[in-house]
Structures are given as C-alpha cells and as structure tokens.
Tab-separated table of C-alpha atoms in Angstrom:
chain	number	residue	atom	x	y	z
A	1	MET	CA	16.130	48.184	55.720
A	2	THR	CA	15.011	48.498	52.024
A	3	SER	CA	13.134	51.635	51.029
A	4	ARG	CA	10.412	48.863	49.926
A	5	CYS	CA	9.824	48.214	53.450
A	6	TRP	CA	9.916	51.449	54.765
A	7	ARG	CA	6.676	51.889	52.775
A	8	TRP	CA	4.947	49.010	54.695
A	9	TRP	CA	5.644	50.301	58.264
A	10	GLY	CA	3.401	53.511	56.393
A	11	ARG	CA	0.584	51.448	54.938
A	12	SER	CA	-2.849	51.269	56.855
A	13	ALA	CA	-1.808	48.008	58.158
A	14	TRP	CA	-3.571	48.337	61.534
A	15	PRO	CA	-7.235	48.477	62.084
A	16	TRP	CA	-7.498	51.743	63.972
A	17	THR	CA	-6.211	53.292	60.439
A	18	ARG	CA	-9.363	52.305	58.514
A	19	PRO	CA	-12.181	54.826	57.640
A	20	LEU	CA	-15.111	53.811	59.719
A	21	SER	CA	-18.217	52.290	58.251
A	22	ALA	CA	-22.154	52.865	58.671
A	23	GLY	CA	-23.005	51.276	62.511
A	24	SER	CA	-19.585	50.250	63.123
A	25	THR	CA	-17.962	50.859	66.689
A	26	PRO	CA	-15.466	53.507	66.875
A	27	SER	CA	-12.285	52.539	65.833
A	28	PHE	CA	-8.827	53.991	67.046
A	29	ARG	CA	-8.296	56.144	64.533
A	30	HIS	CA	-11.578	57.509	65.839
A	31	GLN	CA	-10.513	57.849	69.433
A	32	PHE	CA	-6.527	59.336	67.814
A	33	SER	CA	-8.471	61.908	65.558
A	34	THR	CA	-8.009	64.677	68.401
A	35	GLN	CA	-4.482	63.594	68.779
A	36	GLU	CA	-3.396	64.588	65.378
A	37	LYS	CA	-0.369	66.783	66.903
A	38	THR	CA	0.614	63.919	69.536
A	39	PRO	CA	3.590	62.433	68.311
A	40	GLN	CA	3.902	59.199	70.137
A	41	ILE	CA	7.362	57.671	70.919
A	42	CYS	CA	8.793	55.046	72.450
A	43	VAL	CA	12.479	54.560	74.612
A	44	VAL	CA	13.451	51.236	75.227
A	45	GLY	CA	15.269	51.130	78.341
A	46	SER	CA	15.009	53.212	82.185
A	47	GLY	CA	19.168	53.897	82.559
A	48	PRO	CA	20.347	57.164	82.158
A	49	ALA	CA	20.607	57.226	78.565
A	50	GLY	CA	16.681	55.972	78.134
A	51	PHE	CA	15.964	59.090	81.144
A	52	TYR	CA	18.097	61.454	79.459
A	53	THR	CA	16.866	60.848	76.135
A	54	ALA	CA	12.878	60.913	77.493
A	55	GLN	CA	13.562	64.537	79.487
A	56	HIS	CA	14.846	66.311	75.864
A	57	LEU	CA	11.887	64.509	74.077
A	58	LEU	CA	9.444	66.009	76.448
A	59	LYS	CA	10.364	69.869	75.242
A	60	HIS	CA	8.196	69.178	72.672
A	61	PRO	CA	4.925	70.358	73.327
A	62	GLN	CA	2.700	67.780	72.892
A	63	ALA	CA	4.942	64.417	72.786
A	64	HIS	CA	3.889	61.414	74.645
A	65	VAL	CA	6.917	59.485	75.834
A	66	ASP	CA	6.475	55.516	77.337
A	67	ILE	CA	9.834	53.946	78.135
A	68	TYR	CA	9.814	50.263	78.129
A	69	GLU	CA	12.164	48.661	81.062
A	70	LYS	CA	13.163	44.627	81.085
A	71	GLN	CA	12.873	45.024	84.995
A	72	PRO	CA	10.403	45.488	87.158
A	73	VAL	CA	11.983	48.426	88.322
A	74	PRO	CA	13.617	52.048	86.817
A	75	PHE	CA	16.875	53.265	86.946
A	76	GLY	CA	19.172	50.932	85.161
A	77	LEU	CA	23.459	51.758	85.913
A	78	VAL	CA	22.237	54.173	88.539
A	79	ARG	CA	20.667	51.254	90.332
A	80	PHE	CA	22.444	48.214	89.780
A	81	GLY	CA	25.837	49.684	88.314
A	82	VAL	CA	26.915	52.892	90.503
A	83	ALA	CA	28.707	51.694	93.723
A	84	PRO	CA	26.763	51.304	97.014
A	85	ASP	CA	29.286	53.392	98.797
A	86	HIS	CA	28.832	56.207	96.311
A	87	PRO	CA	25.151	57.281	97.469
A	88	GLU	CA	26.082	61.594	95.948
A	89	VAL	CA	26.094	60.023	92.426
A	90	LYS	CA	22.706	58.495	92.224
A	91	ASN	CA	20.777	61.515	92.616
A	92	VAL	CA	20.404	62.002	89.394
A	93	ILE	CA	17.244	59.580	90.140
A	94	ASN	CA	15.525	62.873	91.332
A	95	THR	CA	15.697	64.119	88.153
A	96	PHE	CA	14.673	61.164	86.191
A	97	THR	CA	11.433	60.795	88.851
A	98	GLN	CA	10.376	64.387	87.969
A	99	THR	CA	10.729	63.227	84.533
A	100	ALA	CA	8.387	60.020	84.573
A	101	HIS	CA	6.001	62.193	86.609
A	102	SER	CA	5.221	64.063	83.524
A	103	GLY	CA	1.823	63.934	82.719
A	104	ARG	CA	3.014	63.120	78.759
A	105	CYS	CA	5.719	60.348	79.854
A	106	ALA	CA	5.189	56.806	81.112
A	107	PHE	CA	6.765	54.129	82.716
A	108	TRP	CA	6.072	50.174	81.564
A	109	GLY	CA	8.345	47.917	83.425
A	110	ASN	CA	8.902	44.107	83.708
A	111	VAL	CA	8.549	44.294	79.362
A	112	GLU	CA	11.283	42.576	78.229
A	113	VAL	CA	11.585	44.280	74.564
A	114	GLY	CA	12.787	41.313	72.018
A	115	ARG	CA	10.989	39.130	73.773
A	116	ASP	CA	7.384	40.409	75.420
A	117	VAL	CA	6.971	42.925	72.270
A	118	THR	CA	9.302	43.283	69.314
A	119	VAL	CA	11.173	46.093	67.636
A	120	PRO	CA	8.695	45.979	64.585
A	121	GLU	CA	5.828	45.862	66.895
A	122	LEU	CA	6.737	49.129	68.194
A	123	ARG	CA	7.512	50.532	64.963
A	124	GLU	CA	4.011	50.431	64.120
A	125	ALA	CA	2.517	51.560	67.331
A	126	TYR	CA	4.937	54.608	67.636
A	127	HIS	CA	5.814	57.379	65.372
A	128	ALA	CA	9.681	57.414	66.352
A	129	VAL	CA	11.692	54.296	68.884
A	130	VAL	CA	14.555	55.097	70.674
A	131	LEU	CA	16.692	51.957	71.479
A	132	SER	CA	18.569	52.834	74.834
A	133	TYR	CA	19.031	49.858	76.262
A	134	GLY	CA	22.496	49.921	77.642
A	135	ALA	CA	25.597	47.521	77.651
A	136	GLU	CA	23.734	44.311	79.684
A	137	ASP	CA	27.046	41.667	78.729
A	138	HIS	CA	30.931	41.991	79.235
A	139	ARG	CA	33.755	41.378	76.801
A	140	ALA	CA	35.060	37.622	76.786
A	141	LEU	CA	38.611	37.569	77.897
A	142	GLU	CA	39.100	34.778	75.419
A	143	ILE	CA	41.824	32.727	77.652
A	144	PRO	CA	41.802	29.391	78.757
A	145	GLY	CA	40.785	28.651	82.268
A	146	GLU	CA	37.954	31.778	81.740
A	147	GLU	CA	35.377	29.058	82.885
A	148	LEU	CA	36.673	27.757	85.817
A	149	PRO	CA	35.133	27.862	89.183
A	150	GLY	CA	36.756	31.531	90.729
A	151	VAL	CA	36.420	33.563	87.962
A	152	CYS	CA	33.669	35.942	86.902
A	153	SER	CA	33.574	39.078	85.351
A	154	ALA	CA	33.293	42.661	86.916
A	155	ARG	CA	30.030	43.011	85.794
A	156	ALA	CA	28.747	40.279	87.327
A	157	PHE	CA	29.886	41.119	90.551
A	158	VAL	CA	28.949	44.454	90.895
A	159	GLY	CA	25.698	43.163	89.710
A	160	TRP	CA	25.426	40.752	92.845
A	161	TYR	CA	26.325	43.658	96.000
A	162	ASN	CA	24.299	46.024	94.007
A	163	GLY	CA	21.244	43.473	93.714
A	164	LEU	CA	20.214	43.092	89.810
A	165	PRO	CA	17.823	39.849	89.686
A	166	GLU	CA	20.179	38.006	87.378
A	167	ASN	CA	23.377	38.263	89.370
A	168	GLN	CA	21.525	37.013	93.139
A	169	GLU	CA	23.010	33.649	92.045
A	170	LEU	CA	26.635	34.440	91.814
A	171	LYS	CA	27.765	33.173	95.315
A	172	PRO	CA	31.386	34.693	94.992
A	173	ASP	CA	34.256	32.583	96.816
A	174	LEU	CA	36.270	35.620	98.912
A	175	SER	CA	38.192	32.542	100.949
A	176	CYS	CA	41.290	33.313	99.227
A	177	ASP	CA	43.743	35.588	100.331
A	178	THR	CA	44.180	37.287	96.622
A	179	ALA	CA	42.646	38.426	94.179
A	180	VAL	CA	43.458	39.982	90.687
A	181	ILE	CA	41.055	42.220	88.767
A	182	LEU	CA	41.766	42.340	85.325
A	183	GLY	CA	41.493	46.046	83.834
A	184	GLN	CA	42.035	49.206	85.215
A	185	GLY	CA	39.037	51.255	84.981
A	186	ASN	CA	36.808	52.771	87.441
A	187	VAL	CA	34.614	49.513	87.475
A	188	ALA	CA	37.852	47.510	88.430
A	189	LEU	CA	38.253	50.382	91.162
A	190	ASP	CA	35.228	49.456	92.715
A	191	VAL	CA	35.281	46.504	92.797
A	192	ALA	CA	38.894	46.398	94.357
A	193	ARG	CA	37.655	49.377	96.907
A	194	ILE	CA	33.891	46.870	97.547
A	195	LEU	CA	36.559	44.112	98.551
A	196	LEU	CA	38.848	45.593	100.371
A	197	THR	CA	36.852	48.007	102.631
A	198	PRO	CA	36.115	47.165	106.091
A	199	PRO	CA	32.379	45.639	106.282
A	200	GLU	CA	31.319	48.119	108.871
A	201	HIS	CA	31.732	51.232	106.845
A	202	LEU	CA	29.273	49.324	104.004
A	203	GLU	CA	26.779	48.510	106.348
A	204	LYS	CA	25.087	52.253	106.187
A	205	THR	CA	24.861	51.702	102.544
A	206	ASP	CA	22.479	49.991	99.914
A	207	ILE	CA	24.337	47.359	99.510
A	208	THR	CA	22.387	44.040	99.238
A	209	LYS	CA	22.110	42.082	102.960
A	210	ALA	CA	23.348	39.468	101.021
A	211	ALA	CA	26.120	40.776	99.866
A	212	LEU	CA	26.811	42.087	103.345
A	213	GLY	CA	27.418	38.688	104.518
A	214	VAL	CA	29.505	37.308	101.921
A	215	LEU	CA	31.864	40.180	102.027
A	216	ARG	CA	31.628	39.893	106.438
A	217	GLN	CA	33.133	36.680	105.848
A	218	SER	CA	35.576	37.377	103.120
A	219	GLN	CA	39.522	36.193	103.667
A	220	VAL	CA	40.632	38.697	100.891
A	221	LYS	CA	43.434	40.577	101.706
A	222	THR	CA	45.484	41.264	98.790
A	223	VAL	CA	43.837	42.777	95.709
A	224	TRP	CA	46.126	43.121	92.112
A	225	LEU	CA	44.175	45.280	88.831
A	226	VAL	CA	46.549	44.248	86.139
A	227	GLY	CA	46.687	46.721	82.670
A	228	ARG	CA	48.531	45.556	79.394
A	229	ARG	CA	49.434	49.216	79.341
A	230	GLY	CA	51.281	51.235	81.950
A	231	PRO	CA	50.880	54.589	84.463
A	232	LEU	CA	49.799	56.920	81.262
A	233	GLN	CA	46.955	54.587	79.979
A	234	VAL	CA	44.955	54.114	82.812
A	235	ALA	CA	41.065	53.773	82.429
A	236	PHE	CA	40.194	54.806	85.950
A	237	THR	CA	39.551	58.463	87.060
A	238	ILE	CA	41.795	61.021	89.902
A	239	LYS	CA	38.238	60.708	91.973
A	240	GLU	CA	38.664	57.065	92.501
A	241	LEU	CA	42.172	56.810	92.773
A	242	ARG	CA	42.214	59.506	95.862
A	243	GLU	CA	39.544	56.944	97.652
A	244	MET	CA	41.582	54.262	96.915
A	245	ILE	CA	44.954	55.522	98.440
A	246	GLN	CA	43.132	56.648	101.006
A	247	LEU	CA	40.906	53.724	101.825
A	248	PRO	CA	41.105	52.660	105.859
A	249	GLY	CA	43.094	49.726	106.537
A	250	THR	CA	45.007	49.627	103.191
A	251	ARG	CA	48.067	50.621	101.646
A	252	PRO	CA	48.937	50.948	98.110
A	253	ILE	CA	51.217	48.685	96.517
A	254	LEU	CA	53.282	50.485	93.406
A	255	ASP	CA	56.593	49.843	91.481
A	256	PRO	CA	58.564	53.128	91.538
A	257	VAL	CA	60.484	51.310	88.396
A	258	ASP	CA	56.428	51.452	86.314
A	259	PHE	CA	56.782	55.370	86.700
A	260	LEU	CA	61.007	56.017	85.588
A	261	GLY	CA	61.076	58.925	83.319
A	262	LEU	CA	57.500	59.713	83.393
A	263	GLN	CA	57.840	62.707	84.667
A	264	ASP	CA	59.356	64.039	81.953
A	265	ARG	CA	56.640	63.210	79.962
A	266	LEU	CA	53.838	64.966	81.693
A	267	LYS	CA	54.568	68.201	79.477
A	268	GLU	CA	52.321	67.000	76.537
A	269	VAL	CA	49.757	65.721	78.277
A	270	PRO	CA	46.422	66.951	78.610
A	271	ARG	CA	45.571	68.197	82.487
A	272	PRO	CA	43.144	65.750	83.679
A	273	ARG	CA	45.504	62.996	82.669
A	274	LYS	CA	48.846	64.731	84.384
A	275	ARG	CA	46.799	65.674	87.388
A	276	LEU	CA	46.057	61.795	87.480
A	277	THR	CA	49.875	60.812	86.546
A	278	GLU	CA	51.324	62.936	89.220
A	279	LEU	CA	49.059	61.253	92.214
A	280	LEU	CA	50.330	58.317	91.001
A	281	LEU	CA	53.842	59.123	90.519
A	282	ARG	CA	53.548	60.823	94.061
A	283	THR	CA	52.347	58.014	96.007
A	284	ALA	CA	54.643	55.593	94.141
A	285	MET	CA	57.818	57.649	94.121
A	286	GLU	CA	57.834	60.018	97.359
A	287	LYS	CA	58.066	59.105	101.125
A	288	PRO	CA	54.542	58.900	102.772
A	289	GLY	CA	53.666	62.281	105.317
A	290	PRO	CA	54.221	60.593	108.868
A	291	GLU	CA	50.204	60.425	109.454
A	292	GLU	CA	50.111	58.391	106.314
A	293	ALA	CA	52.898	56.224	106.879
A	294	ALA	CA	51.125	55.302	110.249
A	295	ARG	CA	48.214	54.222	108.641
A	296	TRP	CA	49.970	52.284	105.867
A	297	ALA	CA	52.322	50.390	108.196
A	298	SER	CA	49.530	49.171	110.431
A	299	ALA	CA	46.974	48.191	107.346
A	300	SER	CA	46.161	44.457	106.780
A	301	ARG	CA	45.009	44.794	103.515
A	302	ALA	CA	46.511	46.238	100.449
A	303	TRP	CA	45.955	46.795	96.305
A	304	GLY	CA	48.236	47.158	94.289
A	305	LEU	CA	48.684	48.126	90.218
A	306	ARG	CA	50.627	46.056	88.083
A	307	PHE	CA	51.491	47.648	84.491
A	308	PHE	CA	52.860	46.262	81.041
A	309	ARG	CA	50.996	42.595	81.756
A	310	SER	CA	48.281	40.817	79.758
A	311	PRO	CA	46.461	37.863	80.609
A	312	GLN	CA	47.184	34.642	78.887
A	313	GLN	CA	45.834	31.856	81.253
A	314	VAL	CA	43.735	31.025	84.315
A	315	LEU	CA	45.422	28.343	86.001
A	316	PRO	CA	43.995	25.995	87.671
A	317	SER	CA	43.844	24.696	91.250
A	318	PRO	CA	45.714	21.140	91.388
A	319	ASP	CA	42.557	19.705	91.789
A	320	GLY	CA	40.588	21.757	88.863
A	321	ARG	CA	37.538	23.271	90.865
A	322	GLY	CA	39.092	26.508	90.505
A	323	ALA	CA	40.954	29.209	90.133
A	324	ALA	CA	45.013	29.293	91.223
A	325	GLY	CA	46.201	32.341	89.681
A	326	VAL	CA	46.651	34.224	86.241
A	327	ARG	CA	49.282	33.269	83.720
A	328	LEU	CA	50.526	37.388	82.723
A	329	ALA	CA	52.612	38.169	79.577
A	330	VAL	CA	54.900	40.948	80.238
A	331	THR	CA	54.240	43.434	77.095
A	332	ARG	CA	56.269	46.535	76.264
A	333	LEU	CA	54.087	49.804	74.792
A	334	GLU	CA	54.648	50.635	70.848
A	335	GLY	CA	53.374	54.070	69.173
A	336	VAL	CA	52.283	57.305	70.396
A	337	GLY	CA	49.451	58.935	72.048
A	338	GLU	CA	46.422	57.133	71.284
A	339	ALA	CA	47.593	54.411	69.149
A	340	THR	CA	50.209	53.303	71.801
A	341	ARG	CA	49.657	49.637	72.165
A	342	ALA	CA	50.916	46.805	74.286
A	343	VAL	CA	53.002	44.410	72.464
A	344	PRO	CA	54.083	40.916	74.042
A	345	THR	CA	58.033	40.977	74.755
A	346	GLY	CA	58.122	36.823	75.149
A	347	ALA	CA	58.676	37.104	79.040
A	348	MET	CA	55.860	35.290	81.566
A	349	GLU	CA	54.633	35.088	84.811
A	350	ASP	CA	52.551	34.134	86.920
A	351	LEU	CA	50.103	35.729	89.422
A	352	PRO	CA	49.012	33.587	92.123
A	353	CYS	CA	45.338	34.139	93.250
A	354	GLY	CA	42.127	32.113	93.950
A	355	LEU	CA	39.988	35.037	92.548
A	356	VAL	CA	40.097	36.130	88.787
A	357	LEU	CA	37.350	39.050	87.853
A	358	SER	CA	37.615	40.389	83.930
A	359	SER	CA	37.142	43.861	83.947
A	360	VAL	CA	37.945	44.519	80.524
A	361	GLY	CA	34.483	46.090	79.277
A	362	TYR	CA	31.133	46.140	78.757
A	363	LYS	CA	29.087	44.709	75.804
A	364	SER	CA	25.676	45.301	74.530
A	365	ARG	CA	23.614	42.870	72.963
A	366	PRO	CA	21.218	42.943	69.579
A	367	ILE	CA	17.863	43.368	70.381
A	368	ASP	CA	15.663	42.069	67.943
A	369	PRO	CA	16.944	40.510	64.480
A	370	SER	CA	14.731	43.825	62.612
A	371	VAL	CA	17.504	45.885	64.320
A	372	PRO	CA	21.058	46.025	62.669
A	373	PHE	CA	24.005	45.253	65.146
A	374	ASP	CA	27.606	45.709	64.720
A	375	CYS	CA	28.919	42.286	66.843
A	376	LYS	CA	32.495	43.509	66.485
A	377	LEU	CA	31.950	47.183	68.067
A	378	GLY	CA	28.672	46.086	69.867
A	379	VAL	CA	27.033	48.966	69.102
A	380	ILE	CA	23.894	49.408	66.628
A	381	PRO	CA	25.110	50.875	63.508
A	382	ASN	CA	23.924	54.810	63.006
A	383	VAL	CA	24.824	58.442	62.296
A	384	GLU	CA	23.470	60.893	65.082
A	385	GLY	CA	21.727	58.355	66.818
A	386	ARG	CA	19.414	57.605	63.510
A	387	VAL	CA	19.753	53.993	62.884
A	388	THR	CA	21.210	52.982	59.752
A	389	ASP	CA	18.846	51.834	56.866
A	390	VAL	CA	16.095	52.086	59.495
A	391	PRO	CA	14.137	55.455	58.728
A	392	GLY	CA	11.903	56.067	62.517
A	393	LEU	CA	14.462	54.369	64.771
A	394	TYR	CA	17.067	55.773	66.922
A	395	CYS	CA	19.238	54.855	69.240
A	396	SER	CA	20.887	56.703	72.839
A	397	GLY	CA	23.458	56.007	75.693
A	398	TRP	CA	26.172	52.805	75.528
A	399	VAL	CA	24.402	50.967	72.452
A	400	LYS	CA	24.769	54.001	70.673
A	401	ARG	CA	28.225	54.809	71.308
A	402	GLY	CA	30.097	51.945	73.167
A	403	PRO	CA	30.361	51.351	76.898
A	404	THR	CA	32.232	54.262	77.623
A	405	GLY	CA	31.815	57.627	79.889
A	406	VAL	CA	30.221	58.930	82.568
A	407	ILE	CA	26.313	59.460	83.560
A	408	ALA	CA	27.689	63.115	81.943
A	409	THR	CA	28.426	61.941	78.769
A	410	THR	CA	26.151	59.582	78.516
A	411	MET	CA	22.990	63.119	79.217
A	412	THR	CA	24.805	64.752	76.402
A	413	ASP	CA	24.799	62.419	74.406
A	414	SER	CA	21.200	61.521	74.531
A	415	PHE	CA	20.248	65.006	74.516
A	416	LEU	CA	21.528	64.784	70.802
A	417	THR	CA	19.815	62.215	70.382
A	418	GLY	CA	16.888	63.698	71.125
A	419	GLN	CA	17.538	66.812	69.349
A	420	THR	CA	17.608	64.340	66.078
A	421	LEU	CA	14.103	63.091	66.425
A	422	LEU	CA	12.161	66.170	67.062
A	423	GLN	CA	14.673	67.718	63.964
A	424	ASP	CA	13.453	64.756	61.968
A	425	LEU	CA	10.482	65.385	63.539
A	426	LYS	CA	9.773	69.143	62.301
A	427	ALA	CA	11.075	68.216	59.262
A	428	GLY	CA	8.230	65.618	58.063
A	429	LEU	CA	10.441	62.590	58.001
A	430	LEU	CA	8.529	60.689	60.819
A	431	PRO	CA	5.396	58.424	60.120
A	432	SER	CA	2.331	61.454	59.514
A	433	GLY	CA	-1.155	60.597	61.226
A	434	PRO	CA	-2.343	59.121	64.452
A	435	ARG	CA	-0.699	55.938	66.011
A	436	PRO	CA	-1.783	54.490	68.997
A	437	GLY	CA	1.305	54.576	71.126
A	438	SER	CA	0.768	51.804	74.609
A	439	ALA	CA	-3.022	51.559	73.996
A	440	ALA	CA	-1.953	48.873	71.388
A	441	ILE	CA	1.022	47.328	72.930
A	442	GLN	CA	-0.974	47.134	76.504
A	443	ALA	CA	-3.301	45.098	74.240
A	444	LEU	CA	-0.641	42.786	72.692
A	445	LEU	CA	0.965	42.617	76.063
A	446	SER	CA	-2.431	41.401	77.740
A	447	SER	CA	-2.684	39.028	75.091
A	448	ARG	CA	0.837	37.440	75.969
A	449	GLY	CA	-0.174	37.321	80.270
A	450	VAL	CA	2.407	39.746	80.391
A	451	GLN	CA	1.600	42.820	83.453
A	452	PRO	CA	3.538	45.721	83.239
A	453	VAL	CA	5.028	47.688	86.043
A	454	SER	CA	3.887	51.467	86.445
A	455	PHE	CA	5.875	54.150	87.451
A	456	SER	CA	3.412	54.734	90.804
A	457	ASP	CA	3.908	50.666	91.271
A	458	TRP	CA	7.675	51.290	91.541
A	459	GLU	CA	6.958	54.111	94.196
A	460	LYS	CA	5.472	51.454	96.248
A	461	LEU	CA	8.205	49.099	95.409
A	462	ASP	CA	10.581	51.842	96.411
A	463	ALA	CA	8.698	52.406	99.925
A	464	GLU	CA	8.962	49.214	100.957
A	465	GLU	CA	12.649	49.379	100.513
A	466	VAL	CA	12.967	52.446	102.425
A	467	ALA	CA	11.031	50.858	105.428
A	468	ARG	CA	12.791	47.336	105.084
A	469	GLY	CA	16.207	49.638	105.817
A	470	GLN	CA	15.656	52.269	108.123
A	471	SER	CA	15.414	49.070	111.170
A	472	THR	CA	19.075	48.818	110.049
A	473	GLY	CA	20.043	51.837	109.307
A	474	LYS	CA	20.287	51.807	105.498
A	475	PRO	CA	18.917	54.535	103.073
A	476	ARG	CA	17.333	50.937	101.632
A	477	GLU	CA	17.302	47.658	101.694
A	478	LYS	CA	16.604	46.340	97.998
A	479	LEU	CA	14.318	43.980	96.720
A	480	VAL	CA	16.400	41.542	94.578
A	481	ASP	CA	13.258	38.644	93.273
A	482	PRO	CA	11.316	40.305	90.572
A	483	GLN	CA	8.457	38.080	91.631
A	484	GLU	CA	8.461	38.853	95.417
A	485	MET	CA	8.293	42.414	93.723
A	486	LEU	CA	5.364	41.668	91.442
A	487	ARG	CA	3.492	39.502	94.619
A	488	LEU	CA	3.783	42.962	96.476
A	489	LEU	CA	2.132	44.354	93.595
A	490	GLY	CA	-0.132	41.977	94.000
A	491	HIS	CA	0.175	41.487	90.127
C-alpha cells in the first residue's frame, strides 16, 4: 500500500475522532479518552497461531486483544486437524482457554473476515491487525482424473472425521479394498491410521458419530502411501511412524530394495532424521521378533510405503463413475541434501485402488483484496510478520510462513510476530490516539445481521458436547452443524 493510502488511514475519517461541539452527545472519542494508553489489537483466526499471538500481545500491560473466527467454535486445527486418537495434543486448548478468560481478551466467533467485515474496516477500528487464519485449502494434484468420485483431499477427509462443518457432506466411499494416499507426511499417516484402526479403538475418542458409522462399514484392507522421493525424504515424524508399525491388526509392507545402501549414508544425516530412517530400515530389512512376527502373520490389514513414484493420472473405473487406480511415473533422485529432487525415468506403473486421497500439502487463501498475497507460495508477503507495504498489518502461523511445522513451531513463530508488533507499538510506528476496537465492529456486524458467538457461548456448546459424549463413553460428541449451534445458543 502506498504512503498516500497509509496517511488516509491515520486521518480523522470516523465520527468518534472529531471534537465535541456544544450540546452534542458524547462521541466515541470522549468515551475512549480514559483509554488513551489502551492499544486495541485484533487477531484474525483462533487456531494455535491466533491464540499464541494473542497470548504474547497480552504481555503488554494495557493491550486489549479481540480474536475473530469464522467458525462458531474456537481452536482451529487443534479441534479440526488433530487426529481423534491423539487427545494429548489437544491439551494446548487449556492454555488457549486461559488466554480467552483474560479480561483484556475477547473471542468473536461466527464472524468471517473478508465477508462479514473487511480488513480495511478492522484496520480503521484497531491500532493493529494480525492475520493468523491458517491454511484453509489443499494443494491440487493438477493431474487428469483428479475430479473423479472416489478422489478427495486428505484435508477434507480429516475435516470430515473431525467435525469441520464444511466437510460434513463428504461421504467417502470406503467399499473398496485398497486406498492410495498421495503424500508421505504426518497428515498422510494420520489418514492411513484412521482408515486401518479397528473401529472399537476409535469409539472412545471424539471422532464424529457419522464418521465412526462409515468406518465401521469400511472394506479398506490395504493403504499405500506414495512419495516422489525416497526413504531419506519422508516428511512424517518418528512418533507417527512407530504408531503405524504397532497398529493393532495391521502389518507394514516395505520393499528392502528401496533401502539398499542407505545404512552407509546415515553418518551425514541429522539425528532426528537418522533415528527415523533407522526405524524404517529395521522394519524393512530385519526379521521381526517372535511376538511381532505372530502379530503381523495374523493381521487382516496392511499399509505400505511406495517410494520413487509420482502421480500422473487417476484412472477411471470402466463405467467412469469412480477411481480404479493411479498411474505413477517411476522416478530417481538427482542432487544432494535439501536440493534433492525426483526426476522421471520414463517408466510407468499402475496401482489399482478404489479411493485416492491427496495429501500433498495445505494452502492458504487470500482473505481480502486489500491484503497482498503470494498465490504461488500461498502466503502473505511479510518481513518478520510485518505485512509488506501495509503498516499496522501483521501475520503469524501458516499464512505467514507456509503450512509446515507442528504446534510448537507455530507457537515460536507467533510469539515472534507478537514481539515485532509490540516493538513497533513502543517505537510509535502504529497509529496514535484511541481506537474504538470491537465497539465499532459490533455495530457494523449488527447492521449486517451477523450474530457473533462469545467465548462464554462456546463454553455452553462445549458443555453440551461433553454431555452428549458421556452417554456413549466419549470425551465429547462434536456438534457439526453451525445452525444447530446457533439455535442452542438462542441466536
């Protein structure tokens, strides 16, 4: 944004910034005169990036932070992305709840920024705006047949079993015996694990009732995870791999040929990667112990890693009404270290299956025409969280750095953005004088018929979910219909 536009933002464009005339009613300026030192900041998105950013901003003794969220419920990917059989990862919700309970923090759910209120409107009402809305899309495969029934993104599949409202119509067809997941990251392993876990092991988790019903009827017996590169380039972590190897009723399928010569190369590999590769090597090359051998021999399901394969086409079934397989280009590696890339050898092979899940990465979307966006990288251009050429606008989390890393990575990244913002505030780089904050935005939302959901509203929904889960021994039965949520709140 040009400096001319920036000067406009600082002008007395709103009525509460004009002086009082004799006999007039008090303006917002008057009401906020006691709050000269109250920085009004808003955060867009209530996932880990949003809450960790808010947590750091509240270190300022006067700052007030409003968190806007398009869903009626908070916590983003902690609620909708973490696998139901990993409840310990969701414990960060306790920290986020403490932040939300601060007298200087407010949650505004059911408010979609870019639709219900614009970023320029937020920038007029607040001293600073932080965009922390994550990566709400998936990367397309961009291959023929991707649109066939029986093909969907791993992101949508995860949203479906975790109760994300927009994915509740997915209805995946699990009547086939083989599924192929394109990708070898933690999300791919999560999806494979949920597909292969005996349903009775999931019924005490917070997986949705509808998803559990479909998984009970599943015919899927084999899941292949396909990657363009080799064992040294897999993107999953050792914890997730160990879970897959030990999954009840399943056995791993790893081709020893893929691991030849790998032992000698482990000396130059960083420790976490070395430990992960050693576990893969042992599983592929060594004879299992008696107990493990017996478990694998009796297993009715299997999963395998297919390396050096790049998807070229989803093959249609004879009637064209679904997927019948994936055509893969055989690849080889060129380059060393981080620069290693897969190049096609010219050979092809077909992998039969009835379900294809693409897990090649998440992607952020542009939120508002006023916000710069790099469509190629899927991020908001920024320097240390400061949005390029737009003073007073910041970003944190995946929309800042791309969809990589775990919750701890996001915490560090968000604290850094919060620190940058507070430094700018101290240096006088943000607008001076009072800003109305949520009072102005509430008025706008009310005029547009938008009914926000507060954090205490969420706690009522939370209590309802816990109560519904108790009857079946689940920690909660998630509400998946936003209209039902609003009805329960009397909105």
